[in-house]
Short mmCIF file of C-alpha atoms and ligand atoms in Angstrom, two decimals:
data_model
loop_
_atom_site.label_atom_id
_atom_site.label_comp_id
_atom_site.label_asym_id
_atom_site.label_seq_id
_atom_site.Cartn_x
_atom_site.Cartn_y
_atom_site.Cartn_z
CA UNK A 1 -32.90 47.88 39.64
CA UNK A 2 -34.39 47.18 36.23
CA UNK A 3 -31.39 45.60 34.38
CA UNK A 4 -33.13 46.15 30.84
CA UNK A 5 -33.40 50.16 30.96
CA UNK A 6 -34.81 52.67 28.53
CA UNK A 7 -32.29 55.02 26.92
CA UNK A 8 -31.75 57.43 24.35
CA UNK A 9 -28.94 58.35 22.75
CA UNK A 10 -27.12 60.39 20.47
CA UNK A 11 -24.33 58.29 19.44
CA UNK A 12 -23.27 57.87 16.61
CA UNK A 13 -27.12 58.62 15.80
CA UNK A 14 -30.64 59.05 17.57
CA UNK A 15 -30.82 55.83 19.09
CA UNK A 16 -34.65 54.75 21.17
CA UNK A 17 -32.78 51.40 22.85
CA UNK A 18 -35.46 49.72 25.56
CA UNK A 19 -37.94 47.01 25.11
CA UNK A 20 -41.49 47.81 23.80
CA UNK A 21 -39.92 50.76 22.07
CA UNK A 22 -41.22 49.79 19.03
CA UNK A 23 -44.45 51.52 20.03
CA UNK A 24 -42.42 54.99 18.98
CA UNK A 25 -42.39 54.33 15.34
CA UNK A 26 -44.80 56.73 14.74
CA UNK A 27 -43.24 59.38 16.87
CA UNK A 28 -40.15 58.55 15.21
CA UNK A 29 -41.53 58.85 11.17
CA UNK A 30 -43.19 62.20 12.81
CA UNK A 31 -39.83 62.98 13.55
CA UNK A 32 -38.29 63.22 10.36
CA UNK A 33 -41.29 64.26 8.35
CA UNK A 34 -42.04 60.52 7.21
CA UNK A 35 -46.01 60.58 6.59
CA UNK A 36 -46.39 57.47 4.51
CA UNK A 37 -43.13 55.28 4.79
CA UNK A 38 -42.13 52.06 2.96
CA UNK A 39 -41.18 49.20 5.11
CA UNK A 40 -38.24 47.55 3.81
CA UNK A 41 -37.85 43.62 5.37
CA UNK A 42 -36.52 40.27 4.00
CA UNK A 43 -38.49 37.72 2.77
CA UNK A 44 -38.09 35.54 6.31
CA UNK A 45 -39.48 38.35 8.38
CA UNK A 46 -42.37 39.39 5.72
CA UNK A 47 -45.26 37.17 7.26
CA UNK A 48 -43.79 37.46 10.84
CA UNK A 49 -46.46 39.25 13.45
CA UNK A 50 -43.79 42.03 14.82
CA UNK A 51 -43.73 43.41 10.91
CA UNK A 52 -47.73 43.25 10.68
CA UNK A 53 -47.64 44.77 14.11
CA UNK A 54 -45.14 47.69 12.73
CA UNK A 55 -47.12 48.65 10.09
CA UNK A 56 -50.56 48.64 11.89
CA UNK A 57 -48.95 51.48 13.86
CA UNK A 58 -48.12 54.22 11.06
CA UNK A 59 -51.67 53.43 8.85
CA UNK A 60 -50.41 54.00 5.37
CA UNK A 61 -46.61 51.87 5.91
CA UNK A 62 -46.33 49.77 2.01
CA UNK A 63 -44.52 46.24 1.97
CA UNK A 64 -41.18 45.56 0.12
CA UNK A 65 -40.31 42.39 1.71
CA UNK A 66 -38.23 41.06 -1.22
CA UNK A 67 -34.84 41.22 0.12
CA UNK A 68 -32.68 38.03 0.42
CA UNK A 69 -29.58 37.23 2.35
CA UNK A 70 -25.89 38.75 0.80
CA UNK A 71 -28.42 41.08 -1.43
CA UNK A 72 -27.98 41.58 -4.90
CA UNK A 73 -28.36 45.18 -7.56
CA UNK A 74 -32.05 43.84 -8.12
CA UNK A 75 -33.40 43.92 -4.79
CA UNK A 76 -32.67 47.45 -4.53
CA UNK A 77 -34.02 47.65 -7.93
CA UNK A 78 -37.33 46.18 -6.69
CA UNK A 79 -37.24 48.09 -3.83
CA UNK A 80 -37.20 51.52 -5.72
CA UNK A 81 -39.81 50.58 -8.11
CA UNK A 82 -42.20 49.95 -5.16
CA UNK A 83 -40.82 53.16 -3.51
CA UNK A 84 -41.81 55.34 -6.58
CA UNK A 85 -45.05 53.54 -7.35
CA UNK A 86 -46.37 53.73 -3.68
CA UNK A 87 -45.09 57.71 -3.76
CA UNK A 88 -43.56 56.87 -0.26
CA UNK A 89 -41.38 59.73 1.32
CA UNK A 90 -39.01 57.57 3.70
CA UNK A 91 -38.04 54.33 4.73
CA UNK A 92 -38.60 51.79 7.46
CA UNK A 93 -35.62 49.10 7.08
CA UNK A 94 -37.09 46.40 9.37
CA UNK A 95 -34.54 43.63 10.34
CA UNK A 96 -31.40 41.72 9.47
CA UNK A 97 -28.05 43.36 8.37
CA UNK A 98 -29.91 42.65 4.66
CA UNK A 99 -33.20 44.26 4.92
CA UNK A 100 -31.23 47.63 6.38
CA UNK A 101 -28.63 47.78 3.46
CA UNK A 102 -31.58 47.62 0.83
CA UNK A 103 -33.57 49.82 2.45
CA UNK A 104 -30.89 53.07 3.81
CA UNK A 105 -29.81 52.00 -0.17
CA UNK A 106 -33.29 52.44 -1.51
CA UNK A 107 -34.12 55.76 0.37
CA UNK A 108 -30.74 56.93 -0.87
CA UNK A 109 -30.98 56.39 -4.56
CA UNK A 110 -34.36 57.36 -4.52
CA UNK A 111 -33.85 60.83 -5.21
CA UNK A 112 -30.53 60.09 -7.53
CA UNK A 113 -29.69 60.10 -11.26
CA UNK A 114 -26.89 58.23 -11.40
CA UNK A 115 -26.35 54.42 -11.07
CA UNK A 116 -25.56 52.81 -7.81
CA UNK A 117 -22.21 51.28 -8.70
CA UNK A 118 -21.24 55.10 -9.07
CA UNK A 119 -21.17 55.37 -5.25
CA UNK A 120 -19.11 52.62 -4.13
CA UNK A 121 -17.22 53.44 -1.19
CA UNK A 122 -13.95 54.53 -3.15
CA UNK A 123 -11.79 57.69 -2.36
CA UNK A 124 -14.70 60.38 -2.40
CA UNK A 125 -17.55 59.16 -5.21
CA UNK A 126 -19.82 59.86 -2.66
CA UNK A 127 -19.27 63.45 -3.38
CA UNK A 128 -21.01 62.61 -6.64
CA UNK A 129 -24.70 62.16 -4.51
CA UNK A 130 -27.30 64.45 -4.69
CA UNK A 131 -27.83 64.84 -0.88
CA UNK A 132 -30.69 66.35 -1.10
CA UNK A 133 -32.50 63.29 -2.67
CA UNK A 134 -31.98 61.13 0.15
CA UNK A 135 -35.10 60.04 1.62
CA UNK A 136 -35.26 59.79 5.29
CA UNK A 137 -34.61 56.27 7.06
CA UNK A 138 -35.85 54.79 10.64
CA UNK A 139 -33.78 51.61 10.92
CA UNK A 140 -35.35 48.98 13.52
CA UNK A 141 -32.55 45.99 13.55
CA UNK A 142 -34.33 42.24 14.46
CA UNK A 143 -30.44 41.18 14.52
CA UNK A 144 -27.65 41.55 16.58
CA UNK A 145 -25.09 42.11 14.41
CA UNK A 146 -24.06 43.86 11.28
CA UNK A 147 -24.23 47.06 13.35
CA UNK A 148 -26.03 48.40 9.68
CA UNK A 149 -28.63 50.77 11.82
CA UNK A 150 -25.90 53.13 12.78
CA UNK A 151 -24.04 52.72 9.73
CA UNK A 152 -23.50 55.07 6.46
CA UNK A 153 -23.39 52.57 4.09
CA UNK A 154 -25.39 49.66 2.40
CA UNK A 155 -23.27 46.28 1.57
CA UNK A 156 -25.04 45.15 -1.74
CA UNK A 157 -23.61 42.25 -4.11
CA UNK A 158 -23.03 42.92 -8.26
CA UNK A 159 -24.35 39.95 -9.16
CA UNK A 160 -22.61 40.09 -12.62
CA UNK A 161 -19.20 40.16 -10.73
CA UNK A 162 -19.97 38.52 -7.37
CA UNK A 163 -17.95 41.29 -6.08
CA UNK A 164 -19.96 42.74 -2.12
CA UNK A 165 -19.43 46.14 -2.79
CA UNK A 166 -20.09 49.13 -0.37
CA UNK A 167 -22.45 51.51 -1.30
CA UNK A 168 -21.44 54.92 1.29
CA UNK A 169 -23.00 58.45 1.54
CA UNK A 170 -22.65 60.26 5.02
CA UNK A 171 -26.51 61.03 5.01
CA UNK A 172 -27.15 57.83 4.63
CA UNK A 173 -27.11 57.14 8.43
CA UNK A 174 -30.82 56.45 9.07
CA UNK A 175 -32.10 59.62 11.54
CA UNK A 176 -33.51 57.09 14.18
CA UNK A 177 -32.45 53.80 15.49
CA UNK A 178 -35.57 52.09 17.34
CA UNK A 179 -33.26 49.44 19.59
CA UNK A 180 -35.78 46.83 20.59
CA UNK A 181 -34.76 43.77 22.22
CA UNK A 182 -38.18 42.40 22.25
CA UNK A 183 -38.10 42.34 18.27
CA UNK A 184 -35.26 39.80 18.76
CA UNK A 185 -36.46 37.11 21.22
CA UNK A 186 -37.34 34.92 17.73
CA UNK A 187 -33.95 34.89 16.51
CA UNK A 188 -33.22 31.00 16.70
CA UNK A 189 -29.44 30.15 18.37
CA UNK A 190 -27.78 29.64 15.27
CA UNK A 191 -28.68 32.89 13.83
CA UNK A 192 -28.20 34.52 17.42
CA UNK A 193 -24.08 33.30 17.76
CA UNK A 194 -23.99 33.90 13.80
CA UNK A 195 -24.73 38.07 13.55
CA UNK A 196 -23.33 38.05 17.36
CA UNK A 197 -19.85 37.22 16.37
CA UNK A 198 -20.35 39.54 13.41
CA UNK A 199 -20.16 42.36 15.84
CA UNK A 200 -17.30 40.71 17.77
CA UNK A 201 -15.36 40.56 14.43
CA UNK A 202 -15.86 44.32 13.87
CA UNK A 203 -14.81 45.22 17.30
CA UNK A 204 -11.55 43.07 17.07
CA UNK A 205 -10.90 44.33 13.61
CA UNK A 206 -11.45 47.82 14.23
CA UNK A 207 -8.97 47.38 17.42
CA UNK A 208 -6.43 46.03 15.85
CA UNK A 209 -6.07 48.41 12.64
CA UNK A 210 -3.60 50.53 12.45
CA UNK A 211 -4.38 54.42 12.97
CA UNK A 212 -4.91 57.11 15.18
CA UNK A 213 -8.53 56.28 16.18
CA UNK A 214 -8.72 56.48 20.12
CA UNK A 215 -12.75 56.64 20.32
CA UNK A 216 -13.27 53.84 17.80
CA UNK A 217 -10.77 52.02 19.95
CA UNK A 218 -12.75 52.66 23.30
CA UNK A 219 -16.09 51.34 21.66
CA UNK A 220 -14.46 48.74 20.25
CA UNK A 221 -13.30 47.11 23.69
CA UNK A 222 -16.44 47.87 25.47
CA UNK A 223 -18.32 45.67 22.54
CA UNK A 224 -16.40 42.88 23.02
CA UNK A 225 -16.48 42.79 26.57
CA UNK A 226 -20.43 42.75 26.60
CA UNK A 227 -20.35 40.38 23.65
CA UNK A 228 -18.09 37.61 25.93
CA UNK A 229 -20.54 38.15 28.59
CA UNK A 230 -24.11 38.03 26.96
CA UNK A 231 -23.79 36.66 23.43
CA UNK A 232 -23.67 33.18 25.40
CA UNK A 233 -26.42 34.02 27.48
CA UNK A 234 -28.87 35.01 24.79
CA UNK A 235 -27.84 31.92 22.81
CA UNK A 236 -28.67 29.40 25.61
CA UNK A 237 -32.12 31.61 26.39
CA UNK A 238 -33.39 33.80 23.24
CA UNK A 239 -35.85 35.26 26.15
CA UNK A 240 -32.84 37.14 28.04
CA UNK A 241 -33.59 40.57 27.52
CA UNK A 242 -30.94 41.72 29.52
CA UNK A 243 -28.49 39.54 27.27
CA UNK A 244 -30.67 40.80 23.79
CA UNK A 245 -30.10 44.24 25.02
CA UNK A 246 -26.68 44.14 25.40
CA UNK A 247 -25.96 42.48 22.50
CA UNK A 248 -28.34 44.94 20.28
CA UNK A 249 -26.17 48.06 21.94
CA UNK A 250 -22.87 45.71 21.29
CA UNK A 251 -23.59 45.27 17.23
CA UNK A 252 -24.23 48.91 17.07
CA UNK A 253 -20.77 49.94 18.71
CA UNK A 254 -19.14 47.11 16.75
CA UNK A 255 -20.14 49.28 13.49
CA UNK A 256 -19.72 52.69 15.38
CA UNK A 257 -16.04 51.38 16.29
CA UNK A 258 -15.19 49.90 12.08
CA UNK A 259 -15.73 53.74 10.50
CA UNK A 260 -11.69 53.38 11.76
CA UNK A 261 -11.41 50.05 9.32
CA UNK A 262 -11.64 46.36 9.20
CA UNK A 263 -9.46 43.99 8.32
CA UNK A 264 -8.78 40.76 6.62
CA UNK A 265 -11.31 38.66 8.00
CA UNK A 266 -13.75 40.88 6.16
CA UNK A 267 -11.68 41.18 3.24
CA UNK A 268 -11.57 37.10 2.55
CA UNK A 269 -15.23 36.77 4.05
CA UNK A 270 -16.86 38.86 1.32
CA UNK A 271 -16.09 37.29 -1.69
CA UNK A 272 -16.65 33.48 0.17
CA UNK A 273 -20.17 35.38 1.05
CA UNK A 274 -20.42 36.05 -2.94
CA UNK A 275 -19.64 33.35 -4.42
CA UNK A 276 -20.96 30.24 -1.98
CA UNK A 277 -23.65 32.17 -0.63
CA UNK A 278 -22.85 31.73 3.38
CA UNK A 279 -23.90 33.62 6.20
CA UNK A 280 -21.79 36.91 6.90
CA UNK A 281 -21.53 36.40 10.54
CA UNK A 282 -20.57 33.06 10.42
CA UNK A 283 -18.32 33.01 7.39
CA UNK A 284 -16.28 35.78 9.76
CA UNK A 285 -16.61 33.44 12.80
CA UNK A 286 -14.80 30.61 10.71
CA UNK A 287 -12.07 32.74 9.09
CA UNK A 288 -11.25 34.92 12.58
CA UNK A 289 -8.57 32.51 13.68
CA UNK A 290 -6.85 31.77 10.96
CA UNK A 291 -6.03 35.59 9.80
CA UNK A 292 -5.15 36.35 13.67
CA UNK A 293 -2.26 33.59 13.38
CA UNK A 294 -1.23 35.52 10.33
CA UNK A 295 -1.47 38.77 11.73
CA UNK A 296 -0.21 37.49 15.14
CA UNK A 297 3.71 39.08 15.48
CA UNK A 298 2.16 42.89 14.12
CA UNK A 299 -0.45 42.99 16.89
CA UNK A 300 0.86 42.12 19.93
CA UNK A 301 0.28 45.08 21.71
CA UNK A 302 -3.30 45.32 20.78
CA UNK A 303 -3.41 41.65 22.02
CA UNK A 304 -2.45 42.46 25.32
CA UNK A 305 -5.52 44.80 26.07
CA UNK A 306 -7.86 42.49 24.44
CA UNK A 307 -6.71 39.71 26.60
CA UNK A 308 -6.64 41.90 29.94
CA UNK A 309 -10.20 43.34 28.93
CA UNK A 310 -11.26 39.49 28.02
CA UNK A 311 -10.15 38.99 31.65
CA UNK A 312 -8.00 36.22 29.86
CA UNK A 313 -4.30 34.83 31.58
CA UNK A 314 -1.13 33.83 30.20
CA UNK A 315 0.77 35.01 26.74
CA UNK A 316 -1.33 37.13 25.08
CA UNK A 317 -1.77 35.52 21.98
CA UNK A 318 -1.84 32.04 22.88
CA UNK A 319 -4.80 33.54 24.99
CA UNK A 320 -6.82 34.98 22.22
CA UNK A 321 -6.46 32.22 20.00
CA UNK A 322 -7.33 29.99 22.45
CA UNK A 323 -10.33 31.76 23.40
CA UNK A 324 -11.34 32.60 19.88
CA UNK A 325 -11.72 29.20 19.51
CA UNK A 326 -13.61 27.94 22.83
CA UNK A 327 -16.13 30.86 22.38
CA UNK A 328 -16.95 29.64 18.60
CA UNK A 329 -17.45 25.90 20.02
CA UNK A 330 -19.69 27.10 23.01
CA UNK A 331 -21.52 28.61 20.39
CA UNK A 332 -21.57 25.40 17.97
CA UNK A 333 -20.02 27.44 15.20
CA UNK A 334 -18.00 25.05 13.12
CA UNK A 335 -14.17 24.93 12.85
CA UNK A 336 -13.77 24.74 8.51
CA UNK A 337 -15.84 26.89 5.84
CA UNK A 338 -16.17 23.30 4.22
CA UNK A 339 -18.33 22.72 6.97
CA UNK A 340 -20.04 25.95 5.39
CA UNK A 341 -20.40 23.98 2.20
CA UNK A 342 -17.38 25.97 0.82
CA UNK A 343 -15.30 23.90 -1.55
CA UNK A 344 -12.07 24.73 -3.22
CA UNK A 345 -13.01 24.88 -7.09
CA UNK A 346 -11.49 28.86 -7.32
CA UNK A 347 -8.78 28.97 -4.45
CA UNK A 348 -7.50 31.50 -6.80
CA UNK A 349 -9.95 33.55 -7.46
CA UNK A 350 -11.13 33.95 -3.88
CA UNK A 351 -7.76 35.35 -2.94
CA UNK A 352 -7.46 37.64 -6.06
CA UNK A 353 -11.02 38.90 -4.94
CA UNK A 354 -9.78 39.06 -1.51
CA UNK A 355 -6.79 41.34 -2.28
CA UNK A 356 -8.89 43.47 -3.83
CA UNK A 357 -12.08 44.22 -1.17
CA UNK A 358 -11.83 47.46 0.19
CA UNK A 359 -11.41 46.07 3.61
CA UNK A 360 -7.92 44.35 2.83
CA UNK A 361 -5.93 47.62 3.27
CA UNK A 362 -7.17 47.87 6.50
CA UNK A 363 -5.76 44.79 7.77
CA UNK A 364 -2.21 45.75 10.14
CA UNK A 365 -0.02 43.45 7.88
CA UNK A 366 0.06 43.47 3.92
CA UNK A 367 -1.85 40.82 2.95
CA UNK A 368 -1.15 40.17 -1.06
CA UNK A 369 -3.30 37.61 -3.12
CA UNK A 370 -1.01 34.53 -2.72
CA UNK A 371 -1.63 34.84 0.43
CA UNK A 372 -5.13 35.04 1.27
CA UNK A 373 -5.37 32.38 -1.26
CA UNK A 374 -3.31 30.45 1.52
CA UNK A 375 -5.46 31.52 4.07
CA UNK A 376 -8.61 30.54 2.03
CA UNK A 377 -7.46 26.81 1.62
CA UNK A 378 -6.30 27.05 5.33
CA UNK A 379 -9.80 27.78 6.33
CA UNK A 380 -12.00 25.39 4.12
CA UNK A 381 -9.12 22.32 5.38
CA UNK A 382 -9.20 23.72 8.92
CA UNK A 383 -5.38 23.99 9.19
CA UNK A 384 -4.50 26.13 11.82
CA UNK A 385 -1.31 25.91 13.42
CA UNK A 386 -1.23 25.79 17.04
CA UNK A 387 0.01 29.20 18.79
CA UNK A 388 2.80 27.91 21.11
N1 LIG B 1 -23.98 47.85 6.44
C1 LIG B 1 -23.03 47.33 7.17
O1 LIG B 1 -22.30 48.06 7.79
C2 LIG B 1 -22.87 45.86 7.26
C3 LIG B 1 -21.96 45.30 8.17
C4 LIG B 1 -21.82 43.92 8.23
C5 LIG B 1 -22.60 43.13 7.41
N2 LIG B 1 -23.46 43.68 6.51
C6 LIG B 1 -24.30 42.85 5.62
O2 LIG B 1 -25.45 42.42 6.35
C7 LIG B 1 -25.91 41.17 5.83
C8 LIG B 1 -26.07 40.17 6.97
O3 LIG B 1 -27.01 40.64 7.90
P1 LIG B 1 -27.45 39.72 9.17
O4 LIG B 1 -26.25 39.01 9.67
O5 LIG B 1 -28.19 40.57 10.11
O6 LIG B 1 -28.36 38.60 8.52
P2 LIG B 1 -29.65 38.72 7.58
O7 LIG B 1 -30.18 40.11 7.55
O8 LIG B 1 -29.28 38.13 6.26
O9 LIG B 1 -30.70 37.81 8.34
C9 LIG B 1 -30.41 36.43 8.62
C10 LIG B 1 -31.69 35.66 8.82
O10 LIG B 1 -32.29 36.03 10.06
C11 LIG B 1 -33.69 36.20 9.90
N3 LIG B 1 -34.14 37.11 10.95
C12 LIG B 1 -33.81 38.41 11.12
N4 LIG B 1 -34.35 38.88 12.25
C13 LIG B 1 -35.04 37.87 12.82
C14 LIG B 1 -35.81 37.74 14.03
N5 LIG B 1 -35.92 38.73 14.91
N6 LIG B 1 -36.39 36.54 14.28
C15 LIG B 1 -36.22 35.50 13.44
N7 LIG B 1 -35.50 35.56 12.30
C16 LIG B 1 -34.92 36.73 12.00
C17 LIG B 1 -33.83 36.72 8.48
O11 LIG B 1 -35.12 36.49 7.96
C18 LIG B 1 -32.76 35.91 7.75
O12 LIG B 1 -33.27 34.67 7.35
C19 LIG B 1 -24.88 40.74 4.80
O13 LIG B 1 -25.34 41.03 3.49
C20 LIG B 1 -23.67 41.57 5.15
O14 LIG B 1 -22.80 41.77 4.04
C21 LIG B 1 -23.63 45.02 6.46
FE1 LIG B 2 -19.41 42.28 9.24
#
């Protein structure tokens, strides 16, 4: 049997998952009325082949391909402007966890009057959208990670405040996912174990947060299951398809599984993300451990299924942790965020900020500033105190 099958499905969103499925882009524009659509990619994919390949197959597709890492207000910005001037009528976010936020972002503000920051994701300010004006959105992710394809919101930093805020509209879920795992074959081993434990992060996140949530919960085991198993594999061999297909399906269900909620390892990994400009996926990777000690006595019981479904022995926490921290050194992910190039200028302020992300209510144990502040410095010094 043909380990690497074709699917669709329906969950949370149209989802075309199977290699070569890239070829249905233009079935999938014709599918929600997209006749001349404006890629949206990041500046590392915008001379890559696959993207000149992608465009040669709806004649017509424009370029934005000025999106950065941990993007910023004027991306989007720029990414509107060349929406309006080409008179495009939907979107084609190509790539990364970044190029998908600015583009589901740009095909959502496109048809609004009011300013971005008026939709962050806070009680129901989405209700403020014209939904009408949202342009329609084919999301192809190149990463396995962020989960952003299946996602209603766009993570976009205010550069004036270095605050990641979430940008959220229900119809901003894109209409199509194309799930390729061909498109990620290039994605070198560093990147690959960076986004991958991204998607472990917001499978163990969304476990372990309190509330009634028994689907997210499901999804969120499954994902980390497949992500043990294949995350390695596609690191070691970037040519595994079987192991890129998984993972692809495993980063969507990690963001299918966190509409329940995140946790603190978000919360303290967006403003280090702000501020010292590191990698999402592997600022969460550094910081996992050291907020699981903390939260270690208020989720025991989630523990317990995690370890059985880990296939992992002994007390259930001591099991975790320990695994937490083999899987990030088989996968050459460093132990500090100083190794990140994070240094501890505005302890402080990083806890304050912390406190404050959206994500930090979310977590199953108060968390106050004081205290992330304390887990900050624990990270960046690597002091983590052994579990038994
Ligand atoms: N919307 C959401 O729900 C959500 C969830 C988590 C994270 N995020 C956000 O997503 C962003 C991170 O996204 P990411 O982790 O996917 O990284 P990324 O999009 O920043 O991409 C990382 C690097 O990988 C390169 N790349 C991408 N695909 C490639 C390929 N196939 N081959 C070779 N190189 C490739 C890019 O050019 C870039 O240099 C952050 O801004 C984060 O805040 C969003
Ligand atoms: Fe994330």
């Amino acid at each position: 049997m043909n380990v690497v099958m074709k699917a669709n499905w329906n969950y949370p969103t149209k989802v075309w998952a199977g290699p070569g499925r890239i070829a249905e882009l233009p079935a999938a524009c014709a599918a929600l009325g997209i006749r001349k659509p404006l890629l949206v990619t990041d500046e590392g994919l915008k001379d890559a082949p696959m993207v000149a390949a992608a465009r040669a197959l709806v004649p017509g597709t424009g370029l934005f391909a000025e999106v950065r890492g941990n993007p910023v207000a004027k991306h989007v910005e720029a990414g509107l402007a060349a929406y309006r001037a080409g008179a495009h009528d939907g979107v084609i976010a190509f790539g990364g966890g970044s190029a998908l936020d600015v583009g589901k972002v740009v095909a959502f503000m496109s048809g609004q009057t009011r300013p971005m920051w008026d939709f962050e994701d806070i009680g129901d300010w989405w209700t403020r959208a014209d939904a009408r004006g949202i342009a329609p959105v084919v999301a192809v992710p190149t990463t396995a990670g962020t989960g952003s394809e299946v996602g209603r919101a766009g993570v976009i930093t205010n550069e004036a405040t270095h605050q990641k805020k979430i940008i959220f509209h229900p119809g901003m879920m894109p209409g199509v996912v194309i799930s390729d795992p061909e498109l990620t074959i290039g994605l070198p081993p560093a990147v690959t174990a960076a986004t991958g434990f991204d998607a472990f992060v917001h499978c163990f996140e969304a476990y372990c947060t309190p509330g009634f949530h028994p689907l997210a919960d499901g999804v969120a085991l499954e994902g980390m299951r497949l992500i043990q198993q294949y995350l390695p594999r596609a690191f070691d061999d970037g040519r595994d398809l079987e192991a890129r297909s998984r993972m692809l399906a495993a980063a969507s269900m990690g963001a299918t599984a966190f509409q329940k909620g995140l946790g603190g390892v978000h919360a303290l990994a967006h403003p280090v993300g702000a501020y010292y400009q590191t990698h999402h996926g592997l600022t969460n990777a550094v910081i996992l451990p050291y907020v699981l000690a903390h939260n270690r006595a208020a989720i025991a019981p989630q523990l317990a299924v995690i370890a059985r479904v880990l296939g992992l022995e002994g007390e259930p926490y001591a099991a975790v942790h320990e695994w937490v921290l083999a899987f990030r050194r088989r996968l050459r992910i460093p132990h500090t965020l100083a190794e990140l190039g994070v240094t501890l200028d505005q302890p402080e302020l990083i806890g304050r900020e912390a406190a404050q992300d959206p994500c930090a209510g979310a977590n199953p144990v108060p968390v106050d500033a004081a205290t992330f502040t304390r887990l900050f410095q624990d990270a960046v010094n690597g002091d983590l105190a052994h579990p038994v």
